Amino acid sequence: MNASGPAAAAGDACAATASAQAAQAGRAGPDAVHVARAALTRLTEPGDEAVGRWLRELGPVTLWRALVGECAPPPGAGPRRLAGCALRADRRDPAADLAAVEALGGRFICPEDAEWPSQLDDLGDARPIGLWARGRASLRMWAVRSVAVVGARACTEYGTHIAATLGSGLAERGWVVTSGAAYGVDGATHRGALGADGATIAVLASGVNVPYPRGHTELIDRVAEQGVVVAELPPGSHPTRSRFVLRNRVIAALTRGTVVVEAQYRSGSLVTARWAQRLGRCVMGVPGPVTSGLSEGVHELLRGEGVLVSDADEVVELIGAMGDLAPARRGPVVRRDLLAPAAGRVLDALPARGTTDTRALARSAGMSHDETLTKLYELLSLGFVERAGGRWELTRAERRTGSSRRGGS
């Protein structure tokens, strides 16, 4: 059934006006689209899938006018939502917001821009309306080789050390380290990357000119100088609990994988990991002591789809290009490991203390007398044994290292 009546007429008029504005924007640049999206970041909350659906169906200019009552409301928009938008509309000034971020040396990045990281589109209707950014680097280019490192705010010294080591190690390998600039693991990760003269992205749950936490003001400013600071909320906005949770989906989508360092069961870092899993990204965790409550969430993650990692090499092996393999792990090599099997058997047959004769050694090693004698002289030349008359014994150095596992004669 076709829509008719005043509502349909109002909708047609709204669409016609929006088309005219878009045409004007096409002649003068994408200003109308940027202004509309900037206004929507103040009218709505991040991650609202209803808003994302309306954006997809109506476009930013039409949706902006619809939410502020200048034309028919979007389909399915209830009175409470429209009333809330009306209250926020009194404070909207997108031109002032765009000027504010420009005064910081920043910009507002929209999906229509070449700098927009296309992997954010994986969020579907939960995709950000736009991203406010501080920093000179291209967000799109940096996000191509980006990995998230997140974790507990009240982390242990172990967590701080691991996060800083991962941050510096990944930066030294040419990866962009992304985190949320919070206390604890986030801050240590950013500092590790900055200390290695590397690239880092901070995703805030506030406006880019409202550093949070306050104690990280200097750190966030440093990230803006050497890296990029991004936020969904317009300048001057303050964080809330829900905004922290929603911010985590951006961290997960922006990166190739997420590493969790220390997290309790209800940690927001696990929200980031779950988003990463949902988006098909690699999810990794650094284990901690099994007695530590701060690592309970990480261990639960590792029991599921998470992959255990211990350093930057192992992270890069999982998210990097083919051939980016972590070095093989092996214990220390001792001299005895280099012996041929037959010589090792003779050496094992020697008593830890005291001497023995060649015939007894041959019997213990299960070898002939002549072969045993040959191997004994090989061991003598290598400094493992010495001859005492007609008998054999370990050298003093070998007795100290305990190379022989036999104690009999």
Coordinates of C-alpha atoms in Angstrom, one line a residue:
M1 CA 0.0 0.0 0.0
N2 CA 1.5 3.4 -1.0
A3 CA 1.8 6.1 1.6
S4 CA -0.4 9.1 1.1
G5 CA -1.5 12.2 3.0
P6 CA 0.3 15.0 4.8
A7 CA 3.0 12.7 6.2
A8 CA 4.0 11.5 2.8
A9 CA 3.9 15.0 1.4
A10 CA 6.1 16.2 4.2
G11 CA 8.5 13.3 3.6
D12 CA 8.7 14.2 -0.1
A13 CA 9.3 17.8 0.7
C14 CA 12.1 16.8 3.1
A15 CA 13.7 14.6 0.5
A16 CA 13.5 17.3 -2.1
T17 CA 15.1 19.8 0.2
A18 CA 17.9 17.4 1.1
S19 CA 18.5 16.6 -2.6
A20 CA 18.9 20.3 -3.2
Q21 CA 21.3 20.7 -0.3
A22 CA 23.3 17.7 -1.5
A23 CA 23.5 19.1 -5.0
Q24 CA 24.8 22.4 -3.6
A25 CA 27.3 20.4 -1.5
G26 CA 28.5 18.6 -4.6
R27 CA 29.3 22.0 -6.2
A28 CA 30.9 23.5 -3.2
G29 CA 32.5 20.3 -1.6
P30 CA 31.0 17.9 0.9
D31 CA 30.2 20.6 3.5
A32 CA 26.5 19.8 3.8
V33 CA 27.2 16.1 4.5
H34 CA 30.0 16.9 7.1
V35 CA 27.7 19.4 8.8
A36 CA 24.8 17.0 8.9
R37 CA 27.0 14.1 10.3
A38 CA 28.6 16.5 12.8
A39 CA 25.2 17.5 14.0
L40 CA 24.1 13.9 14.3
T41 CA 27.0 13.1 16.6
R42 CA 25.6 15.6 19.0
L43 CA 21.9 14.5 18.6
T44 CA 22.5 10.8 19.0
E45 CA 24.5 8.3 21.0
P46 CA 27.3 6.2 19.5
G47 CA 26.4 2.7 18.2
D48 CA 22.7 3.3 17.9
E49 CA 21.7 0.8 15.2
A50 CA 18.3 2.5 14.6
V51 CA 20.2 5.7 13.7
G52 CA 22.6 3.7 11.5
R53 CA 19.6 2.2 9.6
W54 CA 18.0 5.6 9.1
L55 CA 21.4 6.9 7.9
R56 CA 21.6 4.2 5.3
E57 CA 18.0 4.7 4.2
L58 CA 17.7 8.5 4.3
G59 CA 21.2 9.9 4.2
P60 CA 22.7 12.3 6.7
V61 CA 21.2 15.5 5.5
T62 CA 17.6 14.2 5.5
L63 CA 18.0 12.4 8.8
W64 CA 19.4 15.5 10.5
R65 CA 16.4 17.5 9.4
A66 CA 14.0 14.7 10.3
L67 CA 15.3 14.4 13.9
V68 CA 15.1 18.1 14.6
G69 CA 11.5 18.3 13.3
E70 CA 12.1 20.1 10.1
C71 CA 10.3 17.4 8.2
A72 CA 8.6 14.0 8.7
P73 CA 10.3 11.9 11.4
P74 CA 12.2 8.7 10.4
P75 CA 10.1 5.6 10.2
G76 CA 9.7 4.0 13.6
A77 CA 11.0 7.0 15.5
G78 CA 9.0 7.1 18.8
P79 CA 7.9 10.3 20.6
R80 CA 10.5 9.8 23.4
R81 CA 13.4 9.6 20.9
L82 CA 12.2 12.6 19.1
A83 CA 11.7 14.5 22.3
G84 CA 15.3 13.7 23.4
C85 CA 16.6 14.8 20.0
A86 CA 14.7 18.1 20.3
L87 CA 16.3 18.8 23.7
R88 CA 19.7 18.1 22.3
A89 CA 19.0 20.1 19.2
D90 CA 18.9 23.3 21.3
R91 CA 22.6 22.8 21.9
R92 CA 23.6 21.8 18.4
D93 CA 26.0 24.0 16.5
P94 CA 27.9 21.7 14.0
A95 CA 29.7 24.6 12.5
A96 CA 31.1 25.5 15.9
D97 CA 32.1 21.9 16.5
L98 CA 33.9 21.6 13.2
A99 CA 35.7 24.9 13.9
A100 CA 36.7 23.7 17.4
V101 CA 38.3 20.5 16.1
E102 CA 40.0 22.5 13.3
A103 CA 41.4 24.9 15.9
L104 CA 43.0 21.8 17.6
G105 CA 44.7 20.9 14.3
G106 CA 42.2 18.1 13.8
R107 CA 39.3 17.2 11.5
F108 CA 36.0 15.3 11.3
I109 CA 36.3 12.1 9.2
C110 CA 33.2 10.8 7.5
P111 CA 32.4 7.6 5.7
E112 CA 32.3 9.6 2.5
D113 CA 36.0 10.7 3.0
A114 CA 39.0 9.0 1.5
E115 CA 40.6 8.9 4.9
W116 CA 37.7 6.7 6.3
P117 CA 39.0 3.3 7.5
S118 CA 36.7 0.9 5.5
Q119 CA 37.0 -1.9 8.1
L120 CA 34.7 0.2 10.3
D121 CA 32.0 -0.7 7.8
D122 CA 32.1 -4.2 9.2
L123 CA 30.0 -2.8 12.2
G124 CA 27.0 -2.5 9.9
D125 CA 24.4 -0.2 11.3
A126 CA 26.5 0.2 14.4
R127 CA 29.2 2.0 12.4
P128 CA 30.2 5.4 13.7
I129 CA 28.4 8.4 12.2
G130 CA 31.9 9.9 11.9
L131 CA 35.1 10.2 13.8
W132 CA 36.6 13.4 15.3
A133 CA 40.4 13.2 15.0
R134 CA 43.5 14.9 16.3
G135 CA 46.9 14.1 14.7
R136 CA 48.6 14.5 11.4
A137 CA 48.7 10.8 10.3
S138 CA 46.1 9.3 7.9
L139 CA 43.7 7.2 10.0
R140 CA 42.9 5.0 7.0
M141 CA 46.6 4.2 6.3
W142 CA 47.5 3.6 9.9
A143 CA 44.5 1.3 10.6
V144 CA 45.7 -1.1 7.8
R145 CA 48.5 -2.4 10.2
S146 CA 46.9 -1.8 13.5
V147 CA 46.6 -4.1 16.5
A148 CA 44.7 -3.4 19.8
V149 CA 46.2 -4.0 23.2
V150 CA 43.7 -3.6 26.1
G151 CA 43.4 -4.7 29.6
A152 CA 42.7 -3.9 33.3
R153 CA 42.8 -0.4 34.6
A154 CA 43.9 -1.5 38.1
C155 CA 46.6 -3.8 36.6
T156 CA 49.6 -5.4 38.4
E157 CA 53.2 -4.6 37.8
Y158 CA 53.3 -7.7 35.7
G159 CA 50.4 -6.3 33.5
T160 CA 52.1 -2.9 33.2
H161 CA 55.4 -4.6 32.1
I162 CA 53.7 -6.9 29.6
A163 CA 51.6 -4.1 28.1
A164 CA 54.6 -1.7 27.7
T165 CA 56.7 -4.5 26.2
L166 CA 54.0 -5.4 23.7
G167 CA 53.5 -1.7 22.8
S168 CA 57.2 -1.2 22.1
G169 CA 57.7 -4.6 20.5
L170 CA 54.8 -4.1 18.1
A171 CA 55.9 -0.6 17.3
E172 CA 59.5 -1.7 16.5
R173 CA 58.0 -4.3 14.1
G174 CA 56.1 -1.5 12.2
W175 CA 52.7 -2.0 13.7
V176 CA 50.3 0.7 14.9
V177 CA 49.3 0.1 18.5
T178 CA 45.7 1.0 19.3
S179 CA 44.2 1.3 22.8
G180 CA 41.8 3.4 24.9
A181 CA 44.2 5.8 26.8
A182 CA 42.8 4.6 30.2
Y183 CA 44.9 4.0 33.3
G184 CA 46.7 0.7 33.6
V185 CA 47.2 -1.5 30.6
D186 CA 46.0 1.1 28.0
G187 CA 48.4 3.8 29.2
A188 CA 51.3 1.4 29.5
T189 CA 50.7 0.2 25.9
H190 CA 50.7 3.8 24.5
R191 CA 53.8 4.7 26.5
G192 CA 55.6 1.6 25.2
A193 CA 54.8 2.5 21.6
L194 CA 55.7 6.2 22.1
G195 CA 59.0 5.2 23.8
A196 CA 60.0 3.1 20.8
D197 CA 59.3 6.1 18.6
G198 CA 56.4 4.2 17.1
A199 CA 52.8 4.8 15.9
T200 CA 49.8 4.7 18.2
I201 CA 46.1 5.4 18.1
A202 CA 44.0 6.4 21.2
V203 CA 40.2 5.9 20.9
L204 CA 38.5 8.1 23.5
A205 CA 35.0 7.8 25.0
S206 CA 34.8 11.6 25.2
G207 CA 35.5 14.5 22.9
V208 CA 39.0 14.8 21.5
N209 CA 39.4 18.0 23.5
V210 CA 38.3 16.4 26.8
P211 CA 41.2 14.2 27.9
Y212 CA 40.0 11.4 30.1
P213 CA 41.3 10.3 32.6
R214 CA 42.5 13.7 33.5
G215 CA 45.7 12.2 34.8
H216 CA 46.5 11.2 31.2
T217 CA 46.2 14.6 29.7
E218 CA 49.9 14.8 28.9
L219 CA 49.9 11.3 27.5
I220 CA 46.9 11.9 25.2
D221 CA 48.4 15.2 24.0
R222 CA 51.6 13.2 23.2
V223 CA 49.6 10.6 21.3
A224 CA 48.0 13.4 19.3
E225 CA 51.5 14.8 18.4
Q226 CA 53.1 11.4 17.5
G227 CA 50.0 9.5 16.5
V228 CA 46.2 10.0 16.3
V229 CA 43.5 10.5 18.9
V230 CA 40.0 9.7 17.7
A231 CA 36.5 9.9 19.2
E232 CA 32.9 9.5 18.1
L233 CA 31.6 12.2 20.4
P234 CA 31.8 15.9 19.4
P235 CA 34.2 18.3 21.0
G236 CA 33.4 19.1 24.7
S237 CA 31.6 15.8 25.3
H238 CA 32.2 13.9 28.5
P239 CA 32.5 10.1 29.0
T240 CA 29.8 7.9 30.6
R241 CA 29.8 4.2 31.5
S242 CA 27.8 3.3 28.3
R243 CA 30.1 5.3 26.1
F244 CA 33.1 3.4 27.4
V245 CA 31.5 0.1 26.4
L246 CA 30.5 1.4 23.0
R247 CA 33.9 2.8 22.4
N248 CA 35.3 -0.7 22.5
R249 CA 33.5 -1.8 19.3
V250 CA 35.5 0.9 17.5
I251 CA 38.8 -0.4 18.9
A252 CA 37.9 -3.9 17.8
A253 CA 36.8 -2.9 14.3
L254 CA 39.6 -0.5 13.6
T255 CA 42.3 -3.2 14.2
R256 CA 43.3 -6.6 12.8
G257 CA 43.3 -8.2 16.2
T258 CA 42.9 -7.6 19.9
V259 CA 45.3 -8.6 22.7
V260 CA 44.0 -8.7 26.2
V261 CA 46.4 -8.3 29.1
E262 CA 44.9 -8.9 32.6
A263 CA 41.1 -8.7 32.7
Q264 CA 38.5 -9.7 35.3
Y265 CA 35.3 -11.5 34.3
R266 CA 33.4 -8.2 33.9
S267 CA 36.2 -6.3 32.3
G268 CA 35.4 -3.9 29.5
S269 CA 38.4 -5.4 27.7
L270 CA 36.4 -8.6 27.3
V271 CA 33.8 -6.5 25.5
T272 CA 36.4 -5.5 23.0
A273 CA 37.5 -9.1 22.6
R274 CA 33.9 -10.3 22.0
W275 CA 33.4 -7.5 19.4
A276 CA 36.6 -8.7 17.7
Q277 CA 35.4 -12.3 17.7
R278 CA 32.1 -11.2 16.2
L279 CA 33.8 -9.2 13.5
G280 CA 36.1 -12.1 12.5
R281 CA 39.3 -10.5 14.0
C282 CA 42.0 -12.4 15.8
V283 CA 41.6 -12.5 19.6
M284 CA 44.6 -13.1 21.7
G285 CA 45.4 -13.1 25.4
V286 CA 48.5 -13.0 27.7
P287 CA 48.1 -15.4 30.6
G288 CA 48.8 -14.5 34.1
P289 CA 49.0 -16.4 37.4
V290 CA 46.1 -18.8 37.9
T291 CA 45.7 -17.4 41.4
S292 CA 45.2 -13.8 40.1
G293 CA 41.6 -12.5 39.9
L294 CA 42.9 -9.9 37.4
S295 CA 43.6 -12.7 34.9
E296 CA 40.4 -14.7 35.3
G297 CA 38.8 -13.1 32.3
V298 CA 41.9 -13.7 30.1
H299 CA 42.0 -17.3 31.1
E300 CA 38.4 -17.8 30.3
L301 CA 39.0 -16.2 26.9
L302 CA 41.9 -18.5 26.3
R303 CA 39.7 -21.5 27.0
G304 CA 37.5 -20.4 24.2
E305 CA 38.5 -18.9 20.9
G306 CA 41.3 -16.8 22.2
V307 CA 44.9 -17.6 21.3
L308 CA 47.7 -17.5 23.9
V309 CA 50.5 -15.1 23.1
S310 CA 53.5 -14.1 25.2
D311 CA 55.3 -11.4 23.1
A312 CA 55.1 -9.2 20.0
D313 CA 56.6 -11.8 17.7
E314 CA 53.7 -14.2 18.5
V315 CA 51.1 -11.5 17.9
V316 CA 52.6 -10.6 14.5
E317 CA 52.7 -14.2 13.5
L318 CA 48.9 -14.4 14.0
I319 CA 47.9 -11.1 12.4
G320 CA 50.7 -10.4 10.0
A321 CA 51.5 -11.5 6.4
M322 CA 52.4 -15.0 5.4
G323 CA 55.9 -15.7 6.5
D324 CA 55.8 -13.5 9.6
L325 CA 56.7 -16.3 11.9
A326 CA 57.7 -16.1 15.5
P327 CA 61.2 -17.6 16.2
A328 CA 61.1 -21.2 17.3
R329 CA 61.1 -21.7 21.1
R330 CA 63.7 -24.0 22.6
G331 CA 65.5 -24.4 25.8
P332 CA 69.2 -23.6 26.2
V333 CA 71.6 -25.9 24.3
V334 CA 74.3 -27.6 26.5
R335 CA 77.4 -29.4 25.2
R336 CA 76.0 -32.8 25.9
D337 CA 73.1 -32.1 23.4
L338 CA 75.7 -32.1 20.6
L339 CA 77.0 -35.6 21.2
A340 CA 76.2 -38.5 18.9
P341 CA 73.7 -40.9 20.5
A342 CA 76.3 -43.7 21.1
A343 CA 78.6 -41.3 22.9
G344 CA 75.7 -40.0 25.0
R345 CA 74.9 -43.5 26.1
V346 CA 78.5 -44.1 27.2
L347 CA 78.4 -40.8 29.1
D348 CA 75.1 -41.7 30.7
A349 CA 76.6 -45.0 31.9
L350 CA 79.5 -43.3 33.8
P351 CA 78.8 -43.0 37.6
A352 CA 78.3 -39.5 39.0
R353 CA 81.2 -40.1 41.4
G354 CA 84.1 -42.5 41.4
T355 CA 85.6 -44.6 38.6
T356 CA 84.6 -47.6 36.5
D357 CA 86.3 -49.9 33.9
T358 CA 85.6 -50.2 30.2
R359 CA 84.0 -53.6 30.5
A360 CA 81.4 -52.4 33.1
L361 CA 80.7 -49.3 31.0
A362 CA 80.1 -51.5 27.9
R363 CA 77.7 -53.7 29.8
S364 CA 75.8 -50.7 31.2
A365 CA 75.6 -49.0 27.8
G366 CA 74.7 -52.1 25.9
M367 CA 77.6 -51.8 23.5
S368 CA 80.6 -53.8 22.5
H369 CA 83.9 -53.3 24.4
D370 CA 85.7 -51.9 21.3
E371 CA 82.9 -49.4 20.5
T372 CA 82.7 -48.3 24.1
L373 CA 86.5 -47.7 24.2
T374 CA 86.2 -45.7 20.9
K375 CA 83.5 -43.5 22.4
L376 CA 85.4 -43.0 25.6
Y377 CA 88.4 -41.6 23.8
E378 CA 86.0 -39.2 21.9
L379 CA 84.6 -38.1 25.2
L380 CA 88.1 -37.7 26.6
S381 CA 89.1 -35.4 23.7
L382 CA 86.0 -33.3 24.2
G383 CA 86.7 -32.9 28.0
F384 CA 83.8 -35.0 29.3
V385 CA 85.9 -37.8 30.9
E386 CA 89.4 -38.5 32.1
R387 CA 91.4 -41.7 32.5
A388 CA 92.6 -42.9 35.9
G389 CA 94.9 -45.8 35.3
G390 CA 92.8 -48.5 33.7
R391 CA 89.5 -46.9 34.8
W392 CA 87.4 -43.9 33.7
E393 CA 85.6 -41.1 35.5
L394 CA 83.8 -37.8 34.8
T395 CA 85.9 -34.7 34.8
R396 CA 85.5 -32.3 37.7
A397 CA 83.5 -29.9 35.4
E398 CA 81.1 -32.6 34.4
R399 CA 80.6 -33.7 38.0
R400 CA 79.6 -30.1 38.8
T401 CA 77.1 -29.9 36.0
G402 CA 75.7 -33.3 36.7
S403 CA 75.7 -34.5 33.1
S404 CA 75.6 -38.2 34.1
R405 CA 72.2 -39.5 35.2
R406 CA 73.6 -42.7 36.6
G407 CA 74.9 -43.1 40.1
G408 CA 76.2 -46.7 40.1
S409 CA 79.7 -48.0 39.1

